[in-house]
Amino acid sequence: MRTETDSMGTLHVPADRYWGAQTQRALQNFKIGDERLPRAAIWALGTIKQVVAQVNADLGSLETRLAEAISAAAQEVIDGTLDDHFPLRIWQTGSGTQTNMNVNEVIANRQMGSKHPIHPNDHVNKSQSTNDVFPTSIHLAMVRQMQTHLLPRLVALQEAFGEKVSEFAEIVKIGRTHLMDATPLTLGHEFSAYAQQLTAAEQRITASLPHLCELPIGGTAVGTGLNTHPDYTARVVARLSETTGYELQRAPNAFEALACRDAVVSASGALKTLAVALFKIANDIRWLASGPRCGLGELQLPEMEPGSSIMPGKVNPTQCEAVTMVCAQVMGNDTTLTFAGANGALQLNVFMPVIAYNALQSIQLLGDACESFRVNCVEGIVPNREIIGRHLSESLMLVTALAPHIGYDKAAKVAQHAHEQGCTLREAAVAMEVLTGEAFDELVVPGDMTRPNLG
C-alpha cells in the first residue's frame, strides 16, 4: 500500500494501482452493485484529457513537458492498457465526479516518481469541470459506438432481409391479421416489412447523431466557461473532431448543454424504436417457424443447438429469444434514461453515470444482437413451401376474391358453409350453386390476390 492525500485527508491505496485518494475514497463510500462504465466511456474520457492537455499547451496555459506527459498517459487510457485502474461503479455522485477524478489520478500517477510531478486537478483537469467533461464523454462515446458498432451491424441485418425479399418474391402465402387467416401476400412482401422497419430505424438513429455531436465541453462548472482561455472551447472541439474523425461542434448553449441531457434521451428513443422493431420481427419469425409439426411451420430456421435437456431432438428459436430479451432490456434502459434525463436540477443533470451506462449498454446490445441474429438466423432462413402451399389452399379468406363479383354477404355464406362442412371454398360455392367450378377457378387465383386486381 502507499499513502495518497486529497482535500479530505490521507488514505492508503494499493501500491500497484495508479488511482489516488479520491478514487479510493469513492471505492469505500459507494459499495453498490458491480456495474462499471463501459470501455467506450473510458476511451472518451482519455481522448478528452489528451486533447485538452494539448490545447492548454498551445494556449500557454500548461507547460509543454506536462502536457506531453499527460498526453502520453492519456493515450494508454485510450488504448485500454490501463483498464484495470478504473474500478468505480456507476452508482456514485450524479455528476460523475468520482470517475472524472479517477481518470485524472490515473493519468497523473502514471508519472509517479518523475522530477516534475503532475497534479490531477491543477494539471490533468486544467480548464475543466466534471460538469462539462462527463457529458462530453457521454456524447463522444455514443457517437463512436453508434458509428462503429451499431449502424454497420444494423445495415448488414437490413441488407440480409432485403436479400430475402428478392429470394421470396414469388412465394404466395396466406396473410394473417389478429392471428387469424387473412388474404394472401407473398413471403417477399412479409419480409419487405421487416427490411423497411430496419431502414426506418437506421434513419432515426442517424438523425440523432448531429445533436450528440454538439459537445458541452468548455462550459466548466455551470456553463460560463470559468477558468478557461477565450479560445479554449473552439480549439478543443476542433481538435476532438480532428482526432476522432467525427464532425463535432460546440453546444449552441453551454447552459443547456450542462443542465440537460435531451440529446441522449432523444437518441435513446431512436434506440428504443429499433428495439420495438426487432422485437416484432423476431417474434414474427418464431411464430412463422413454430412447430415443426404442430405450429405454423412456414419457415425453417437454422438448427444451432439442442433445445431441451429433457426432450430429445427438440430445437428452439433461440436467436429470436435472445433478440427479444435484448429488446426488453433496451426498452427498460430507455425508461431509466427518460427519468434520468428529466432530472436536471437547475444548472446540472445529476443522473449522468446511469445515463452513460444505459445508453452505451443499449448501443452495445443492439449492435451485438443485430449481428448474431443476421449470422445465426436470418441468413439461413428457408421457406417450407409444402406447408405454405397447404395453408394457402385451405384458407377460407380466399373467398375475399369473390366479394366484388357475388357480393360480401353471399361470399360470407360460402365461407361459413365451407367451414361448417369441412370442405373447400370451391366445393361450397358449387354446392350452393353460387358459381360453377370453372368460374370459381377463374376468379380465385391466389397470386392475383397479392396485388391490386380490379379495373
mmCIF file of C-alpha atoms in Angstrom, residues 105-416:
data_model
loop_
_atom_site.group_PDB
_atom_site.id
_atom_site.type_symbol
_atom_site.label_atom_id
_atom_site.label_comp_id
_atom_site.label_asym_id
_atom_site.label_seq_id
_atom_site.Cartn_x
_atom_site.Cartn_y
_atom_site.Cartn_z
ATOM 1 C CA GLU A 105 -5.489 10.493 -10.824
ATOM 2 C CA VAL A 106 -4.511 7.583 -13.046
ATOM 3 C CA ILE A 107 -3.070 9.916 -15.683
ATOM 4 C CA ALA A 108 -1.225 11.956 -13.045
ATOM 5 C CA ASN A 109 0.143 8.969 -11.153
ATOM 6 C CA ARG A 110 1.306 7.277 -14.353
ATOM 7 C CA GLN A 111 4.261 9.662 -13.991
ATOM 8 C CA MET A 112 4.832 8.653 -10.386
ATOM 9 C CA GLY A 113 8.450 9.285 -9.356
ATOM 10 C CA SER A 114 9.035 11.903 -12.038
ATOM 11 C CA LYS A 115 11.064 15.008 -11.181
ATOM 12 C CA HIS A 116 8.106 17.002 -12.464
ATOM 13 C CA PRO A 117 5.041 15.573 -10.696
ATOM 14 C CA ILE A 118 1.646 16.018 -12.305
ATOM 15 C CA HIS A 119 -1.304 17.110 -10.203
ATOM 16 C CA PRO A 120 -4.683 15.514 -11.037
ATOM 17 C CA ASN A 121 -6.612 18.765 -10.560
ATOM 18 C CA ASP A 122 -4.145 21.517 -11.373
ATOM 19 C CA HIS A 123 -2.745 19.859 -14.498
ATOM 20 C CA VAL A 124 -4.841 16.935 -15.812
ATOM 21 C CA ASN A 125 -8.143 18.658 -15.036
ATOM 22 C CA LYS A 126 -6.992 22.144 -16.051
ATOM 23 C CA SER A 127 -9.685 24.245 -17.780
ATOM 24 C CA GLN A 128 -12.244 21.559 -16.970
ATOM 25 C CA SER A 129 -15.032 20.616 -14.625
ATOM 26 C CA THR A 130 -16.627 17.215 -14.302
ATOM 27 C CA ASN A 131 -19.812 19.041 -15.218
ATOM 28 C CA ASP A 132 -18.672 19.643 -18.792
ATOM 29 C CA VAL A 133 -16.185 16.775 -19.232
ATOM 30 C CA PHE A 134 -18.501 13.937 -18.224
ATOM 31 C CA PRO A 135 -21.439 14.826 -20.504
ATOM 32 C CA THR A 136 -18.967 15.453 -23.331
ATOM 33 C CA SER A 137 -17.625 11.942 -22.797
ATOM 34 C CA ILE A 138 -21.170 10.534 -22.971
ATOM 35 C CA HIS A 139 -21.821 12.239 -26.310
ATOM 36 C CA LEU A 140 -18.443 11.273 -27.719
ATOM 37 C CA ALA A 141 -18.742 7.626 -26.658
ATOM 38 C CA MET A 142 -22.273 7.334 -28.046
ATOM 39 C CA VAL A 143 -21.305 8.833 -31.397
ATOM 40 C CA ARG A 144 -18.371 6.463 -31.685
ATOM 41 C CA GLN A 145 -20.347 3.356 -30.713
ATOM 42 C CA MET A 146 -23.260 4.200 -32.958
ATOM 43 C CA GLN A 147 -20.987 4.840 -35.928
ATOM 44 C CA THR A 148 -18.589 1.938 -35.495
ATOM 45 C CA HIS A 149 -20.609 -0.725 -33.675
ATOM 46 C CA LEU A 150 -24.356 -0.371 -34.120
ATOM 47 C CA LEU A 151 -25.028 1.172 -37.523
ATOM 48 C CA PRO A 152 -22.805 -1.168 -39.589
ATOM 49 C CA ARG A 153 -24.433 -4.205 -37.982
ATOM 50 C CA LEU A 154 -27.923 -2.783 -38.345
ATOM 51 C CA VAL A 155 -27.361 -2.019 -42.021
ATOM 52 C CA ALA A 156 -25.990 -5.530 -42.585
ATOM 53 C CA LEU A 157 -29.114 -7.024 -40.992
ATOM 54 C CA GLN A 158 -31.350 -4.814 -43.104
ATOM 55 C CA GLU A 159 -29.496 -5.932 -46.235
ATOM 56 C CA ALA A 160 -29.899 -9.581 -45.232
ATOM 57 C CA PHE A 161 -33.647 -9.075 -45.024
ATOM 58 C CA GLY A 162 -33.520 -7.257 -48.363
ATOM 59 C CA GLU A 163 -31.931 -10.307 -49.951
ATOM 60 C CA LYS A 164 -34.717 -12.456 -48.548
ATOM 61 C CA VAL A 165 -37.284 -10.099 -50.079
ATOM 62 C CA SER A 166 -35.901 -10.891 -53.527
ATOM 63 C CA GLU A 167 -35.450 -14.591 -52.780
ATOM 64 C CA PHE A 168 -39.032 -14.982 -51.527
ATOM 65 C CA ALA A 169 -40.714 -12.641 -54.027
ATOM 66 C CA GLU A 170 -42.719 -15.323 -55.861
ATOM 67 C CA ILE A 171 -43.787 -17.443 -52.876
ATOM 68 C CA VAL A 172 -47.508 -16.801 -52.360
ATOM 69 C CA LYS A 173 -48.724 -17.477 -48.814
ATOM 70 C CA ILE A 174 -51.652 -16.714 -46.582
ATOM 71 C CA GLY A 175 -51.612 -13.493 -44.614
ATOM 72 C CA ARG A 176 -52.733 -13.219 -41.012
ATOM 73 C CA THR A 177 -54.370 -10.397 -39.095
ATOM 74 C CA HIS A 178 -55.421 -10.736 -35.457
ATOM 75 C CA LEU A 179 -53.511 -14.067 -35.674
ATOM 76 C CA MET A 180 -56.351 -15.248 -37.917
ATOM 77 C CA ASP A 181 -56.303 -16.133 -41.618
ATOM 78 C CA ALA A 182 -56.394 -13.137 -43.945
ATOM 79 C CA THR A 183 -55.885 -12.591 -47.666
ATOM 80 C CA PRO A 184 -52.733 -13.738 -49.477
ATOM 81 C CA LEU A 185 -49.452 -11.927 -49.915
ATOM 82 C CA THR A 186 -46.005 -13.127 -50.861
ATOM 83 C CA LEU A 187 -43.344 -14.144 -48.402
ATOM 84 C CA GLY A 188 -41.287 -11.399 -50.025
ATOM 85 C CA HIS A 189 -43.971 -8.878 -49.066
ATOM 86 C CA GLU A 190 -43.844 -10.112 -45.492
ATOM 87 C CA PHE A 191 -40.057 -9.762 -45.309
ATOM 88 C CA SER A 192 -40.148 -6.369 -47.032
ATOM 89 C CA ALA A 193 -41.942 -5.027 -43.963
ATOM 90 C CA TYR A 194 -39.040 -6.182 -41.802
ATOM 91 C CA ALA A 195 -36.475 -4.633 -44.128
ATOM 92 C CA GLN A 196 -38.380 -1.338 -44.109
ATOM 93 C CA GLN A 197 -38.668 -1.304 -40.316
ATOM 94 C CA LEU A 198 -34.905 -1.616 -40.051
ATOM 95 C CA THR A 199 -34.311 1.023 -42.712
ATOM 96 C CA ALA A 200 -36.524 3.468 -40.824
ATOM 97 C CA ALA A 201 -34.781 2.613 -37.541
ATOM 98 C CA GLU A 202 -31.380 3.270 -39.118
ATOM 99 C CA GLN A 203 -32.614 6.634 -40.362
ATOM 100 C CA ARG A 204 -33.870 7.623 -36.903
ATOM 101 C CA ILE A 205 -30.590 6.677 -35.246
ATOM 102 C CA THR A 206 -28.580 8.528 -37.881
ATOM 103 C CA ALA A 207 -30.804 11.583 -37.406
ATOM 104 C CA SER A 208 -29.962 11.617 -33.684
ATOM 105 C CA LEU A 209 -26.214 11.919 -34.290
ATOM 106 C CA PRO A 210 -25.935 15.663 -35.119
ATOM 107 C CA HIS A 211 -27.350 16.667 -31.721
ATOM 108 C CA LEU A 212 -24.999 14.240 -29.969
ATOM 109 C CA CYS A 213 -22.124 15.835 -31.877
ATOM 110 C CA GLU A 214 -22.825 19.135 -30.065
ATOM 111 C CA LEU A 215 -20.438 18.990 -27.108
ATOM 112 C CA PRO A 216 -20.797 20.613 -23.669
ATOM 113 C CA ILE A 217 -17.014 20.973 -23.305
ATOM 114 C CA GLY A 218 -15.860 24.438 -22.233
ATOM 115 C CA GLY A 219 -18.823 25.193 -20.007
ATOM 116 C CA THR A 220 -16.844 24.126 -16.920
ATOM 117 C CA ALA A 221 -18.953 24.315 -13.739
ATOM 118 C CA VAL A 222 -22.236 25.973 -14.756
ATOM 119 C CA GLY A 223 -21.835 26.908 -18.424
ATOM 120 C CA THR A 224 -19.925 30.199 -18.133
ATOM 121 C CA GLY A 225 -16.520 28.807 -19.091
ATOM 122 C CA LEU A 226 -14.900 29.978 -15.865
ATOM 123 C CA ASN A 227 -11.129 29.256 -15.703
ATOM 124 C CA THR A 228 -10.737 28.729 -19.452
ATOM 125 C CA HIS A 229 -8.981 30.730 -22.176
ATOM 126 C CA PRO A 230 -11.379 32.565 -24.560
ATOM 127 C CA ASP A 231 -10.212 30.361 -27.445
ATOM 128 C CA TYR A 232 -10.236 27.159 -25.438
ATOM 129 C CA THR A 233 -13.623 25.684 -26.376
ATOM 130 C CA ALA A 234 -13.307 26.247 -30.114
ATOM 131 C CA ARG A 235 -9.834 24.717 -30.156
ATOM 132 C CA VAL A 236 -10.791 21.694 -28.075
ATOM 133 C CA VAL A 237 -13.808 20.926 -30.255
ATOM 134 C CA ALA A 238 -11.760 21.367 -33.432
ATOM 135 C CA ARG A 239 -9.020 19.064 -32.171
ATOM 136 C CA LEU A 240 -11.511 16.479 -30.950
ATOM 137 C CA SER A 241 -13.042 16.497 -34.444
ATOM 138 C CA GLU A 242 -9.622 16.046 -36.000
ATOM 139 C CA THR A 243 -8.627 13.311 -33.553
ATOM 140 C CA THR A 244 -11.823 11.256 -33.775
ATOM 141 C CA GLY A 245 -12.830 11.944 -37.368
ATOM 142 C CA TYR A 246 -16.343 12.996 -36.348
ATOM 143 C CA GLU A 247 -17.929 16.335 -37.258
ATOM 144 C CA LEU A 248 -18.187 17.732 -33.738
ATOM 145 C CA GLN A 249 -19.399 21.174 -32.737
ATOM 146 C CA ARG A 250 -19.578 23.217 -29.582
ATOM 147 C CA ALA A 251 -23.012 23.181 -27.991
ATOM 148 C CA PRO A 252 -25.044 26.214 -29.121
ATOM 149 C CA ASN A 253 -25.886 26.992 -25.492
ATOM 150 C CA ALA A 254 -23.475 25.777 -22.825
ATOM 151 C CA PHE A 255 -26.011 26.284 -20.034
ATOM 152 C CA GLU A 256 -28.489 23.940 -21.699
ATOM 153 C CA ALA A 257 -25.686 21.526 -22.514
ATOM 154 C CA LEU A 258 -24.804 21.090 -18.826
ATOM 155 C CA ALA A 259 -28.295 21.210 -17.357
ATOM 156 C CA CYS A 260 -29.968 18.859 -19.838
ATOM 157 C CA ARG A 261 -29.296 15.509 -21.478
ATOM 158 C CA ASP A 262 -32.034 15.867 -24.074
ATOM 159 C CA ALA A 263 -29.780 14.742 -26.944
ATOM 160 C CA VAL A 264 -29.152 11.447 -25.172
ATOM 161 C CA VAL A 265 -32.839 10.992 -24.342
ATOM 162 C CA SER A 266 -33.714 11.593 -27.988
ATOM 163 C CA ALA A 267 -31.075 9.126 -29.185
ATOM 164 C CA SER A 268 -32.316 6.587 -26.653
ATOM 165 C CA GLY A 269 -35.782 6.981 -28.130
ATOM 166 C CA ALA A 270 -34.374 6.016 -31.523
ATOM 167 C CA LEU A 271 -32.651 3.013 -29.952
ATOM 168 C CA LYS A 272 -35.917 2.029 -28.266
ATOM 169 C CA THR A 273 -37.724 2.239 -31.607
ATOM 170 C CA LEU A 274 -35.151 -0.119 -33.096
ATOM 171 C CA ALA A 275 -35.774 -2.447 -30.151
ATOM 172 C CA VAL A 276 -39.518 -2.325 -30.833
ATOM 173 C CA ALA A 277 -38.906 -3.174 -34.495
ATOM 174 C CA LEU A 278 -36.514 -6.012 -33.720
ATOM 175 C CA PHE A 279 -38.906 -7.438 -31.140
ATOM 176 C CA LYS A 280 -41.734 -7.535 -33.663
ATOM 177 C CA ILE A 281 -39.533 -9.052 -36.359
ATOM 178 C CA ALA A 282 -38.013 -11.730 -34.140
ATOM 179 C CA ASN A 283 -41.411 -12.565 -32.678
ATOM 180 C CA ASP A 284 -42.960 -12.922 -36.145
ATOM 181 C CA ILE A 285 -40.170 -15.204 -37.272
ATOM 182 C CA ARG A 286 -40.518 -17.531 -34.316
ATOM 183 C CA TRP A 287 -44.295 -17.660 -34.836
ATOM 184 C CA LEU A 288 -43.825 -18.496 -38.521
ATOM 185 C CA ALA A 289 -41.238 -21.137 -37.641
ATOM 186 C CA SER A 290 -43.273 -22.683 -34.825
ATOM 187 C CA GLY A 291 -43.717 -26.428 -34.922
ATOM 188 C CA PRO A 292 -42.210 -28.241 -36.674
ATOM 189 C CA ARG A 293 -45.384 -30.335 -36.822
ATOM 190 C CA CYS A 294 -47.938 -28.658 -34.595
ATOM 191 C CA GLY A 295 -47.321 -24.987 -35.281
ATOM 192 C CA LEU A 296 -47.365 -22.740 -38.332
ATOM 193 C CA GLY A 297 -44.165 -24.256 -39.667
ATOM 194 C CA GLU A 298 -43.884 -21.980 -42.696
ATOM 195 C CA LEU A 299 -40.245 -21.109 -42.067
ATOM 196 C CA GLN A 300 -37.320 -23.321 -41.224
ATOM 197 C CA LEU A 301 -34.642 -21.704 -39.058
ATOM 198 C CA PRO A 302 -31.026 -22.833 -38.784
ATOM 199 C CA GLU A 303 -30.682 -25.505 -36.119
ATOM 200 C CA MET A 304 -27.949 -24.102 -33.885
ATOM 201 C CA GLU A 305 -28.031 -26.196 -30.705
ATOM 202 C CA PRO A 306 -30.149 -28.725 -28.774
ATOM 203 C CA GLY A 307 -33.221 -27.077 -27.332
ATOM 204 C CA SER A 308 -34.133 -29.176 -24.351
ATOM 205 C CA SER A 309 -32.460 -31.005 -21.516
ATOM 206 C CA ILE A 310 -35.372 -33.465 -21.320
ATOM 207 C CA MET A 311 -36.948 -33.637 -24.809
ATOM 208 C CA PRO A 312 -34.580 -35.305 -27.289
ATOM 209 C CA GLY A 313 -34.410 -33.767 -30.727
ATOM 210 C CA LYS A 314 -36.089 -30.506 -29.759
ATOM 211 C CA VAL A 315 -34.713 -27.389 -31.451
ATOM 212 C CA ASN A 316 -35.849 -23.933 -30.392
ATOM 213 C CA PRO A 317 -35.790 -20.438 -31.992
ATOM 214 C CA THR A 318 -33.015 -19.384 -29.636
ATOM 215 C CA GLN A 319 -31.736 -16.454 -31.673
ATOM 216 C CA CYS A 320 -35.229 -14.942 -31.730
ATOM 217 C CA GLU A 321 -35.470 -15.352 -27.978
ATOM 218 C CA ALA A 322 -32.075 -13.748 -27.390
ATOM 219 C CA VAL A 323 -33.015 -10.787 -29.579
ATOM 220 C CA THR A 324 -36.335 -10.238 -27.826
ATOM 221 C CA MET A 325 -34.628 -10.300 -24.417
ATOM 222 C CA VAL A 326 -32.159 -7.680 -25.642
ATOM 223 C CA CYS A 327 -35.106 -5.586 -26.810
ATOM 224 C CA ALA A 328 -36.755 -5.836 -23.398
ATOM 225 C CA GLN A 329 -33.529 -4.636 -21.765
ATOM 226 C CA VAL A 330 -33.207 -1.707 -24.175
ATOM 227 C CA MET A 331 -36.821 -0.680 -23.576
ATOM 228 C CA GLY A 332 -36.122 -0.731 -19.832
ATOM 229 C CA ASN A 333 -32.921 1.245 -20.345
ATOM 230 C CA ASP A 334 -34.910 3.883 -22.204
ATOM 231 C CA THR A 335 -37.362 4.187 -19.331
ATOM 232 C CA THR A 336 -34.451 4.791 -16.950
ATOM 233 C CA LEU A 337 -32.863 7.244 -19.382
ATOM 234 C CA THR A 338 -36.102 9.169 -19.747
ATOM 235 C CA PHE A 339 -36.424 9.545 -15.986
ATOM 236 C CA ALA A 340 -32.728 10.344 -15.634
ATOM 237 C CA GLY A 341 -32.879 12.945 -18.390
ATOM 238 C CA ALA A 342 -35.718 14.688 -16.601
ATOM 239 C CA ASN A 343 -33.558 15.090 -13.516
ATOM 240 C CA GLY A 344 -31.687 18.186 -14.466
ATOM 241 C CA ALA A 345 -31.552 20.275 -11.301
ATOM 242 C CA LEU A 346 -31.022 23.952 -12.144
ATOM 243 C CA GLN A 347 -27.589 24.105 -13.817
ATOM 244 C CA LEU A 348 -26.721 20.383 -13.872
ATOM 245 C CA ASN A 349 -28.165 16.984 -14.661
ATOM 246 C CA VAL A 350 -27.269 14.739 -11.732
ATOM 247 C CA PHE A 351 -28.009 11.288 -13.207
ATOM 248 C CA MET A 352 -25.134 11.165 -15.673
ATOM 249 C CA PRO A 353 -23.357 7.903 -14.732
ATOM 250 C CA VAL A 354 -26.531 5.850 -15.130
ATOM 251 C CA ILE A 355 -27.310 7.743 -18.353
ATOM 252 C CA ALA A 356 -23.890 6.826 -19.725
ATOM 253 C CA TYR A 357 -24.184 3.203 -18.645
ATOM 254 C CA ASN A 358 -27.680 2.598 -20.028
ATOM 255 C CA ALA A 359 -27.161 4.427 -23.320
ATOM 256 C CA LEU A 360 -23.908 2.643 -24.081
ATOM 257 C CA GLN A 361 -25.284 -0.723 -22.990
ATOM 258 C CA SER A 362 -28.251 -0.294 -25.339
ATOM 259 C CA ILE A 363 -25.960 0.517 -28.257
ATOM 260 C CA GLN A 364 -23.700 -2.446 -27.487
ATOM 261 C CA LEU A 365 -26.561 -4.912 -27.038
ATOM 262 C CA LEU A 366 -28.423 -3.827 -30.159
ATOM 263 C CA GLY A 367 -25.298 -3.994 -32.288
ATOM 264 C CA ASP A 368 -24.414 -7.438 -30.956
ATOM 265 C CA ALA A 369 -27.992 -8.664 -31.371
ATOM 266 C CA CYS A 370 -28.210 -7.458 -34.985
ATOM 267 C CA GLU A 371 -25.010 -9.314 -35.828
ATOM 268 C CA SER A 372 -25.959 -12.523 -34.043
ATOM 269 C CA PHE A 373 -29.483 -12.521 -35.468
ATOM 270 C CA ARG A 374 -28.196 -12.000 -39.016
ATOM 271 C CA VAL A 375 -25.399 -14.569 -38.937
ATOM 272 C CA ASN A 376 -27.104 -17.278 -36.881
ATOM 273 C CA CYS A 377 -30.694 -16.965 -38.062
ATOM 274 C CA VAL A 378 -31.789 -14.612 -40.830
ATOM 275 C CA GLU A 379 -29.271 -15.593 -43.487
ATOM 276 C CA GLY A 380 -30.180 -19.267 -43.025
ATOM 277 C CA ILE A 381 -33.983 -18.949 -43.125
ATOM 278 C CA VAL A 382 -35.640 -21.125 -45.764
ATOM 279 C CA PRO A 383 -39.349 -21.414 -46.573
ATOM 280 C CA ASN A 384 -41.270 -24.631 -46.108
ATOM 281 C CA ARG A 385 -43.067 -24.479 -49.440
ATOM 282 C CA GLU A 386 -45.210 -27.547 -48.780
ATOM 283 C CA ILE A 387 -46.727 -26.142 -45.598
ATOM 284 C CA ILE A 388 -47.064 -22.658 -47.088
ATOM 285 C CA GLY A 389 -48.965 -24.139 -50.035
ATOM 286 C CA ARG A 390 -51.195 -26.233 -47.788
ATOM 287 C CA HIS A 391 -52.123 -23.281 -45.577
ATOM 288 C CA LEU A 392 -52.860 -21.182 -48.631
ATOM 289 C CA SER A 393 -55.120 -23.751 -50.252
ATOM 290 C CA GLU A 394 -57.036 -24.392 -47.042
ATOM 291 C CA SER A 395 -57.680 -20.786 -46.120
ATOM 292 C CA LEU A 396 -61.271 -19.593 -46.150
ATOM 293 C CA MET A 397 -60.180 -15.996 -46.681
ATOM 294 C CA LEU A 398 -59.557 -16.626 -50.349
ATOM 295 C CA VAL A 399 -63.270 -16.012 -50.546
ATOM 296 C CA THR A 400 -62.431 -12.297 -50.442
ATOM 297 C CA ALA A 401 -61.706 -12.528 -54.178
ATOM 298 C CA LEU A 402 -65.345 -13.433 -54.757
ATOM 299 C CA ALA A 403 -66.832 -10.454 -52.898
ATOM 300 C CA PRO A 404 -66.588 -7.974 -55.795
ATOM 301 C CA HIS A 405 -68.406 -10.473 -58.043
ATOM 302 C CA ILE A 406 -71.058 -12.122 -55.861
ATOM 303 C CA GLY A 407 -71.303 -9.601 -53.020
ATOM 304 C CA TYR A 408 -69.993 -9.600 -49.440
ATOM 305 C CA ASP A 409 -72.985 -11.358 -47.869
ATOM 306 C CA LYS A 410 -73.093 -14.240 -50.354
ATOM 307 C CA ALA A 411 -69.313 -14.651 -50.156
ATOM 308 C CA ALA A 412 -69.579 -14.816 -46.350
ATOM 309 C CA LYS A 413 -72.169 -17.595 -46.639
ATOM 310 C CA VAL A 414 -69.850 -19.569 -48.920
ATOM 311 C CA ALA A 415 -67.063 -19.276 -46.332
ATOM 312 C CA GLN A 416 -69.370 -20.234 -43.471
#
